[in-house]
Coordinates of C-alpha atoms and ligand atoms in Angstrom, one line a residue:
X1164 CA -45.4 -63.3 -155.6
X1165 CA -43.5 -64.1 -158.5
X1166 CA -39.6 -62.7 -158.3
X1167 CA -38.1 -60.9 -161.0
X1168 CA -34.8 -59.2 -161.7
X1169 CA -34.4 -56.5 -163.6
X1170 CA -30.8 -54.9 -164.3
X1171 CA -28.7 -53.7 -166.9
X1172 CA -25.4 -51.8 -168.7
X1173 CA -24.7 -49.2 -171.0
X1174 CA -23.7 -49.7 -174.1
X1175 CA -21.0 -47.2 -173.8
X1176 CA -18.0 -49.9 -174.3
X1177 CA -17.2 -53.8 -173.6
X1178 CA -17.8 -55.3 -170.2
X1179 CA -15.0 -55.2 -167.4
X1180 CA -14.1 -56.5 -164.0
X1181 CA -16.4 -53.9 -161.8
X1182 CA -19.3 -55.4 -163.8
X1183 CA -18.3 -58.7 -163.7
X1184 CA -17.7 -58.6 -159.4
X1185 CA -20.5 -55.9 -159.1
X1186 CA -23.3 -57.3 -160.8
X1187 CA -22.6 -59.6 -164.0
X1188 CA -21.6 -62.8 -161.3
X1189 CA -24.7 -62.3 -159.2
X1190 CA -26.4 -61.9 -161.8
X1191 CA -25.5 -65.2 -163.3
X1192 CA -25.6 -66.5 -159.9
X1193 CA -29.7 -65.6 -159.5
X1194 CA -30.5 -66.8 -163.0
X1195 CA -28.7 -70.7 -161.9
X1196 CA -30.3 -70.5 -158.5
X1197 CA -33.9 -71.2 -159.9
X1198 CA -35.6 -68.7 -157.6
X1199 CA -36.5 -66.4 -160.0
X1200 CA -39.4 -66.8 -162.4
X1201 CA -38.6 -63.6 -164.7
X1202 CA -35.0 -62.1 -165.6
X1203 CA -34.5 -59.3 -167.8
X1204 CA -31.6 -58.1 -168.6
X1205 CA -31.3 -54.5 -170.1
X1206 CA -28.8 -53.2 -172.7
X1207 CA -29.4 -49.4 -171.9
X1208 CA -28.6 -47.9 -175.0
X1209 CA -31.2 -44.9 -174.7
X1210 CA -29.6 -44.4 -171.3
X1211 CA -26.1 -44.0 -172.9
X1212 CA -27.1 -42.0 -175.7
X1213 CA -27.7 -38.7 -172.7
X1214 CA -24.4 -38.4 -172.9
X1215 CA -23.5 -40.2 -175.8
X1216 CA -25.7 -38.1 -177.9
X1217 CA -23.3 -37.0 -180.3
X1218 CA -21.7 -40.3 -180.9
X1219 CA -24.4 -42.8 -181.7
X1220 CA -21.6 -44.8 -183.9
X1221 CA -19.7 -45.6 -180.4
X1222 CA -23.4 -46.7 -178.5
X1223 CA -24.4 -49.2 -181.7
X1224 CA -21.1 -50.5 -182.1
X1225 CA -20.9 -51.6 -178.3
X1226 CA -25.0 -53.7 -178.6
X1227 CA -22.7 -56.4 -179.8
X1228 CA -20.0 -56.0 -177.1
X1229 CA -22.0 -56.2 -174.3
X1230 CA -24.2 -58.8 -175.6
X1231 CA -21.1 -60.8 -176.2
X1232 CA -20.1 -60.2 -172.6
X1233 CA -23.3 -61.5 -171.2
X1234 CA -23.4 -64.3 -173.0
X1235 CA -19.8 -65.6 -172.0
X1236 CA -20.1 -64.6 -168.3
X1237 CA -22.9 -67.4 -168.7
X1238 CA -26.1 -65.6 -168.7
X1239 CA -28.4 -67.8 -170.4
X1240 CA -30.6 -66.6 -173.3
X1241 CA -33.2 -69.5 -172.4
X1242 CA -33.6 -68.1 -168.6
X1243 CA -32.9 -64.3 -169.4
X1244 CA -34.5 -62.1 -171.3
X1245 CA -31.9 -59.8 -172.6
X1246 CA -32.9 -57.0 -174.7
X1247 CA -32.2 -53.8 -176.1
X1248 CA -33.7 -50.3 -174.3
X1249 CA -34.4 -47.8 -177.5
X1250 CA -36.5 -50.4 -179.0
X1251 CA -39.4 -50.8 -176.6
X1252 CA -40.6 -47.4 -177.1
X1253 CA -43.8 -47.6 -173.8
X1254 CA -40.4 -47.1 -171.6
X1255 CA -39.9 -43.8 -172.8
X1256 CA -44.3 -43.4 -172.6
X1257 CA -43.5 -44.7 -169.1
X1258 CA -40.6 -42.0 -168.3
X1259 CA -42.8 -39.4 -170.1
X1260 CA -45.5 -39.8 -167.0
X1261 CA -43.1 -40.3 -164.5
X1262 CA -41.4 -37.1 -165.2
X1263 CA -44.4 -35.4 -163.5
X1264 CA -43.7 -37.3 -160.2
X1265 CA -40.3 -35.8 -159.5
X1266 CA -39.0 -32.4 -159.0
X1267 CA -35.6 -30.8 -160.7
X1268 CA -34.4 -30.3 -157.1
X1269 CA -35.1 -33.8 -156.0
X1270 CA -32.8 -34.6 -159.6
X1271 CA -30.0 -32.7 -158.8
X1272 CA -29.1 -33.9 -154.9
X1273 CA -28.7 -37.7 -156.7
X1274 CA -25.3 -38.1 -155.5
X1275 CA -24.2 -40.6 -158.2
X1276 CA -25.8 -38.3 -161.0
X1277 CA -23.8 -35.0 -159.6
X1278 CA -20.6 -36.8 -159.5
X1279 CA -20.9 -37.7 -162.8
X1280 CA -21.7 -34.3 -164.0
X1281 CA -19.0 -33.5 -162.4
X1282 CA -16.8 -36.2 -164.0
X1283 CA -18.0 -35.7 -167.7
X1284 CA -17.3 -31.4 -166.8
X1285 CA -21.1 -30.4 -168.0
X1286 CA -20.8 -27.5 -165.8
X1287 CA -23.5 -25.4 -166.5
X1288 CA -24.3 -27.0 -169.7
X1289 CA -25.9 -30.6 -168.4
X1290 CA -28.1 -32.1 -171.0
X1291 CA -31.8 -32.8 -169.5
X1292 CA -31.8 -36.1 -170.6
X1293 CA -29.2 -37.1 -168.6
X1294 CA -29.8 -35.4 -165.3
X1295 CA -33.2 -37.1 -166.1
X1296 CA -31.7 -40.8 -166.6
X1297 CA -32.7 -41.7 -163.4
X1298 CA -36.4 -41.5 -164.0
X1299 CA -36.1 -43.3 -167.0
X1300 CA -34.0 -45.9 -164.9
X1301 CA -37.1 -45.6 -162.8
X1302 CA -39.0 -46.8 -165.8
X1303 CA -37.1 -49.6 -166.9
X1304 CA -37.5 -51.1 -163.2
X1305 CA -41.1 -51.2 -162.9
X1306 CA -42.1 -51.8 -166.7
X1307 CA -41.0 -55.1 -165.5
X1308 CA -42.5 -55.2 -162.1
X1309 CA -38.8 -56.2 -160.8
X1310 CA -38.8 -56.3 -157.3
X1311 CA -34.9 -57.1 -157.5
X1312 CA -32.1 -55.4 -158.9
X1313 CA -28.5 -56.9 -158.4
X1314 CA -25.8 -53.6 -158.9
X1315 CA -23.0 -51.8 -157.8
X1316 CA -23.1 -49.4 -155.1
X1317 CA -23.1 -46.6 -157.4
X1318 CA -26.7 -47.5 -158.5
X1319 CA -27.7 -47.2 -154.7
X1320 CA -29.5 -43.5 -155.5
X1321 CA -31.6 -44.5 -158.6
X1322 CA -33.3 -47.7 -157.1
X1323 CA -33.9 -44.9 -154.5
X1324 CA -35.3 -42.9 -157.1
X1325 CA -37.1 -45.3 -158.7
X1326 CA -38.9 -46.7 -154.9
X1327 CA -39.8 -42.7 -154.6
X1328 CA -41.8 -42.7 -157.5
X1329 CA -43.7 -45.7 -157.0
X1330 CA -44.9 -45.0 -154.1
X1331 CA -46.3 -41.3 -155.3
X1332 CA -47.4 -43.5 -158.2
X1333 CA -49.1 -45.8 -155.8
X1334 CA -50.7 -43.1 -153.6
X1335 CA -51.8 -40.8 -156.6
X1336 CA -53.5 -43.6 -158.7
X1337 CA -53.6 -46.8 -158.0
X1338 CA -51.6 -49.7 -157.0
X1339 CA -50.0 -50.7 -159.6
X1340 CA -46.0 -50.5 -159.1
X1341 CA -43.6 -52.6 -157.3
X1342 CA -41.3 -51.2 -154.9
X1343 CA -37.6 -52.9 -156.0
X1344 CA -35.0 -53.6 -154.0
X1345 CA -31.0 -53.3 -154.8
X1346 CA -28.9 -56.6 -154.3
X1347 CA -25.5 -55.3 -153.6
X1348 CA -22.5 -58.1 -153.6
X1349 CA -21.8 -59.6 -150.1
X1350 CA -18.0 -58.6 -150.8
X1351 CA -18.0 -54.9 -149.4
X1352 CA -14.4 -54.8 -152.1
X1353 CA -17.0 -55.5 -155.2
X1354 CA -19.4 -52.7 -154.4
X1355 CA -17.1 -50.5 -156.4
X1356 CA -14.4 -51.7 -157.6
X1357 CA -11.4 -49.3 -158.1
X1358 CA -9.4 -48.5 -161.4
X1359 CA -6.2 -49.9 -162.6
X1360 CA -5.0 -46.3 -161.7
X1361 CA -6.3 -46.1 -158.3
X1362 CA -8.9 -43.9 -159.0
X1363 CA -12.5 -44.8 -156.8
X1364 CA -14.1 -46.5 -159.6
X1365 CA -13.1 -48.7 -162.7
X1366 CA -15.4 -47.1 -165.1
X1367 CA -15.5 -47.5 -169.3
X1368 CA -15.8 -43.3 -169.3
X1369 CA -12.8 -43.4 -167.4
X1370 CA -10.6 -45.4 -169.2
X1371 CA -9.2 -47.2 -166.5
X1372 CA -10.3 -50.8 -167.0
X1373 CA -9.9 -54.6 -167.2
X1374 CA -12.0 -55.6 -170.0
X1375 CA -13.3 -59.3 -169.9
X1376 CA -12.1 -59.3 -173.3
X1377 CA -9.3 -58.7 -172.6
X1378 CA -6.2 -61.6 -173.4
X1379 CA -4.1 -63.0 -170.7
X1380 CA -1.4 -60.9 -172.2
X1381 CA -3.2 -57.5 -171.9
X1382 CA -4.6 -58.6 -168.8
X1383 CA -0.8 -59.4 -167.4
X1384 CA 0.6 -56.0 -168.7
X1385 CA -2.2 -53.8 -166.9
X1386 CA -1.5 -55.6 -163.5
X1387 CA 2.0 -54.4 -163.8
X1388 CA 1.5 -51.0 -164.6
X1389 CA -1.3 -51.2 -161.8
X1390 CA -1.6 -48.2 -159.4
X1391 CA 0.2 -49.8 -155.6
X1392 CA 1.7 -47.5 -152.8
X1393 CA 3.5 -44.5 -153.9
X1394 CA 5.7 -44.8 -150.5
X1395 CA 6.7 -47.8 -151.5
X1396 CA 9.9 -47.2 -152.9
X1397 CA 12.4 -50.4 -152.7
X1398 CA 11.5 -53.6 -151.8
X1399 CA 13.0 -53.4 -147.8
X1400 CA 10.1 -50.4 -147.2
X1401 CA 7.3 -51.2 -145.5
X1402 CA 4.2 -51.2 -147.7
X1403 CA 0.5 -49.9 -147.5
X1404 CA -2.3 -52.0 -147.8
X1405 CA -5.1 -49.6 -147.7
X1406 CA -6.1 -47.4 -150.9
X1407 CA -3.4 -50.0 -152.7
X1408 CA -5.3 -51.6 -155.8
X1409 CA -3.7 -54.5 -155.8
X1410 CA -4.5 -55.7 -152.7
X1411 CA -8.0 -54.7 -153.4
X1412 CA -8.0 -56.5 -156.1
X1413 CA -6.8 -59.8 -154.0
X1414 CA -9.7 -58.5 -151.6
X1415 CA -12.2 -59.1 -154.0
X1416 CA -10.5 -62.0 -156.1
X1417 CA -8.4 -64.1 -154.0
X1418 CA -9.7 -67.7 -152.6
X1419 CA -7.3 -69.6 -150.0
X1420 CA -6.8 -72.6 -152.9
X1421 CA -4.6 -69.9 -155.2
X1422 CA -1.4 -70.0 -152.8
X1423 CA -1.2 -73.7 -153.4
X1424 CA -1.7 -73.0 -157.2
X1425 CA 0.1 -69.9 -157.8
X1426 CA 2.3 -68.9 -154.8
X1427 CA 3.1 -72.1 -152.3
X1428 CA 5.7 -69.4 -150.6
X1429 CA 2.2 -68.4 -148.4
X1430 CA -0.7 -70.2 -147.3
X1431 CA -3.2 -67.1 -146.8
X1432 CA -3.8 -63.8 -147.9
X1433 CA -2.9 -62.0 -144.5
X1434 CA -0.1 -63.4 -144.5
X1435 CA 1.0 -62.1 -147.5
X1436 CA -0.2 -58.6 -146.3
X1437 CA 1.7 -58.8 -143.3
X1438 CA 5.0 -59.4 -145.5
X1439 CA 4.1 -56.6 -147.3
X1440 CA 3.3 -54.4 -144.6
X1441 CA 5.9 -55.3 -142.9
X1442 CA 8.7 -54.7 -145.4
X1443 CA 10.2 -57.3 -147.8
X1444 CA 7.6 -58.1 -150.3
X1445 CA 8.2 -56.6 -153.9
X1446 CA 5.1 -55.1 -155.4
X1447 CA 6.0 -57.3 -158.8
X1448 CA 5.5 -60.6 -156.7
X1449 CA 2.3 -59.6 -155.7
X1450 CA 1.0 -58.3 -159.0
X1451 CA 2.2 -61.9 -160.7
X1452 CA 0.0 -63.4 -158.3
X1453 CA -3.0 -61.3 -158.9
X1454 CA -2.9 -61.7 -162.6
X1455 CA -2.4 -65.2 -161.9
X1456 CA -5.6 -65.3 -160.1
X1457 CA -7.4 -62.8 -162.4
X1458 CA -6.5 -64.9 -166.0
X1459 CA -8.2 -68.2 -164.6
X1460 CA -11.2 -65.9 -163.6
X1461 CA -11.4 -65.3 -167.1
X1462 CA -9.9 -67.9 -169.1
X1463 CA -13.3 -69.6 -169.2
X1464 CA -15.2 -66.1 -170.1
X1465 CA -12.4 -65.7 -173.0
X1466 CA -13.5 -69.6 -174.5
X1467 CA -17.1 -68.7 -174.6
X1468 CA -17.1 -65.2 -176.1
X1469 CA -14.2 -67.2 -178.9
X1470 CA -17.7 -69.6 -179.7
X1471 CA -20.7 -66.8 -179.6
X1472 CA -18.0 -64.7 -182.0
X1473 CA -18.4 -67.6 -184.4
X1474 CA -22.0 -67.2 -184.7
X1475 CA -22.5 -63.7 -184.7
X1476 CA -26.2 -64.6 -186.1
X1477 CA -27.0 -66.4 -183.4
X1478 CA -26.6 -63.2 -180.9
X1479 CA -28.4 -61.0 -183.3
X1480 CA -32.0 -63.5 -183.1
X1481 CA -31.2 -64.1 -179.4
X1482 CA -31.7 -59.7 -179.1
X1483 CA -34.4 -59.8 -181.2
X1484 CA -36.5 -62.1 -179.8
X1485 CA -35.2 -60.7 -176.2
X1486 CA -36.6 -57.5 -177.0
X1487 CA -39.9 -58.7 -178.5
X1488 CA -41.0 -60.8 -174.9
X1489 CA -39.7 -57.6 -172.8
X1490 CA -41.9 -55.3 -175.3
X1491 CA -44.6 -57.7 -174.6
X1492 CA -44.2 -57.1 -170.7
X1493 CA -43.4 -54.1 -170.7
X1494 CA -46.9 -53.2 -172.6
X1495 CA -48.8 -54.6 -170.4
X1496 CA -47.8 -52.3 -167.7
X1497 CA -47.8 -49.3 -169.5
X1498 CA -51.6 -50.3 -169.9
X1499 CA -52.4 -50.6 -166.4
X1500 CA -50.2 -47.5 -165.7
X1501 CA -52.4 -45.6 -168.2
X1502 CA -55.9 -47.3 -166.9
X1503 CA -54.6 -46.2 -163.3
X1504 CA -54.1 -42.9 -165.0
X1505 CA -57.6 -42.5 -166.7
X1506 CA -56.1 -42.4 -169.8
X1507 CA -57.9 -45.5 -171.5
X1508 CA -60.7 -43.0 -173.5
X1509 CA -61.1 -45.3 -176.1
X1510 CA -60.8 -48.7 -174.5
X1511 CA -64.5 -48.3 -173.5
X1512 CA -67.2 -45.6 -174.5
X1513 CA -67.3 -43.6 -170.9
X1514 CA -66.1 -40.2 -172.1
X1515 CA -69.2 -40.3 -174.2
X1516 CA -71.6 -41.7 -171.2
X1517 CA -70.2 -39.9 -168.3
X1518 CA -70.7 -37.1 -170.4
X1519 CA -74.7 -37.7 -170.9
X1520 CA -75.4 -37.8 -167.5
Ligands
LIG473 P1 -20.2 -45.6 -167.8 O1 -18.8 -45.1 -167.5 O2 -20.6 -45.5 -169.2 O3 -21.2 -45.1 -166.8 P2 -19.8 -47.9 -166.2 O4 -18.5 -48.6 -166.3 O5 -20.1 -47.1 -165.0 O6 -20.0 -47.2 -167.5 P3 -22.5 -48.9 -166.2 O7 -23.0 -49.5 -167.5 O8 -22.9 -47.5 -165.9 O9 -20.9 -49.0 -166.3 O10 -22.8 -49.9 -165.0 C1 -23.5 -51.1 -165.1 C2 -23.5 -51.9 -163.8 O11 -22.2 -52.2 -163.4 C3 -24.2 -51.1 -162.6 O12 -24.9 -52.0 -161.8 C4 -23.0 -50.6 -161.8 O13 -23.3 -50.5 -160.5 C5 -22.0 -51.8 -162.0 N1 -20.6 -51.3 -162.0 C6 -20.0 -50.5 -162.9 N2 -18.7 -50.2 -162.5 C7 -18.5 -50.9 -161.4 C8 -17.4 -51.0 -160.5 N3 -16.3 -50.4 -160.7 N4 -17.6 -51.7 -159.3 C9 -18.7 -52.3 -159.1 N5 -19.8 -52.3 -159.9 C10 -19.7 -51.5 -161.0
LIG474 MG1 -22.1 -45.9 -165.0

């Protein structure tokens, strides 16, 4: 069977670091490895817009952004199809029929979807487009046939979702869907990565982020105002490494060649956490290091978004035709889909000969 990938962002504000460790560097990762045959990549502006509703200007602005981002984490227009959500209008035919398939109570135990209700304080007042996103997610998927979807842990309940529904699809109809798969990172740090405040999860709603835009500068001055150990006072106390960003952020960043680069004072990263644990260590130190670290991540990101800015054109066609081939794809299942569900009444002439018998 031929693999594909099938993955994607909202629109909703540049790119940053829990992207680029949760998903953006697999991502790129798959696409070089030459074992996939189709990889579409998904800008999911529809899917921002259910709570974005009243501020389209902030979802179209970001198209750019995040196709910018793409492009200079390395994701290759020639190998990936990246395209644009809204304009391939048989995924919202597809969410349309799949809507049937799941119940309102099924909708609201999604863990990921309640905690961002909770988040965004919807109360009582939740829009039904977005407790609803993940059927559309559902949709996206399998318009594709993906049987892969590289993603953060956070996505763990809609690729859930989304095998649910296939297989009612599959058992209702016909066998026609493909049951995906998520592809979490390896690095259990990268699953979710935290804020620059501490808070669980560096997220563009929250505000809390390292853009990959971002310039060494900015990048520097939000490592030093990064969340550490509140216990840890003066330099002589004994520090905590767990729920301490920084250190998560060396968890999910820090390779053993760095100390000979940036900090020659320690050749590994226990040993720097047993310095700090122990008392000692300054939490400045440490957060020079890790921005050290973090800037060479994404110097090279930084050159390559400077090049695509030049030719903003050049993005523009690379969407376009992106979203024509996915259209193209995603049509073609929303044929079978519709053949499975005997909706096809004027592909042949049976409604009228079934009819005279
Ligand atoms: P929003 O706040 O608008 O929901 P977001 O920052 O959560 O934005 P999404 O576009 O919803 O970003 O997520 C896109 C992908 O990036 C998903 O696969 C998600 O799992 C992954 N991802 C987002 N934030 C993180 C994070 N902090 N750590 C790991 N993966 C993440
Ligand atoms: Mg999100």
């Amino acid at each position: 069977m031929e693999k594909t990938i099938l993955t994607g962002d909202r629109p909703t504000g540049r790119l940053h670091l829990g992207h680029y460790v949760g998903s953006l560097k697999r991502r790129v990762e798959l696409q070089n490895s030459g074992n996939y045959k189709n990889i579409y990549i998904m800008i999911a502006d529809a899917q921002a817009l259910t709570d974005n509703f009243d501020n389209p200007e902030k979802v179209r602005q970001n198209i750019m952004e995040v196709a910018l981002d793409y492009l200079s984490v390395g994701l290759d227009p020639k190998i990936s199809t990246i395209f644009i959500q809204s304009q391939i209008v048989e995924l919202t035919e597809l969410t349309f029929y799949y809507l049937n398939l799941v119940t309102l109570a099924r909708l609201q135990l999604n863990p990921t979807v309640k905690s961002e209700i909770q988040m965004r304080d919807f109360k009582s007042s939740i829009p039904v487009g977005f407790l609803c996103y993940p059927i559309s997610q559902a949709a996206d998927i399998t318009a594709f046939k993906a049987d892969t979807v590289p993603v953060g842990e956070d996505q763990l309940p809609m690729i859930e979702q989304t095998r649910e529904i296939v297989r009612k699809f599959n058992h209702i109809y016909d066998e026609v869907l493909i049951e995906p798969k998520a592809l979490l990172p390896d690095n259990q740090v990268c699953m979710r990565l935290p804020g620059i405040d501490g808070k669980a999860k560096m997220s563009k709603s929250l505000g809390n982020c390292i853009y990959l835009s971002d310039s060494a500068e900015e990048v520097q001055k939000k490592i030093m105002s990064m969340y550490t150990d509140p216990l840890h006072l003066k330099v002589t106390d004994p520090g905590h490494i767990e729920g301490n960003t920084v250190f998560t952020y060396l968890d999910a960043f820090c390779k053993p060649e760095h100390f000979e680069k940036y900090w020659n004072e320690y050749k590994s990263l226990d040993e720097v956490k047993e310095h700090y644990q122990r008392g000692g260590l300054g939490d400045v130190k440490v957060k020079r290091f890790l921005a050290s670290i973090v800037n060479e991540e994404l110097e090279p990101i930084r050159a390559r978004r400077k090049e695509y800015e030049k030719d903003i054109e050049s993005v523009y066609d690379i969407l376009k035709d992106g979203t024509e081939r996915a259209k193209e794809v995603a049509a073609k299942t929303l044929c079978e889909v519709k053949n499975a569900m005997k909706l096809n009444y004027f592909d042949n002439k049976e409604l009228i000969t079934e009819r005279m018998v």
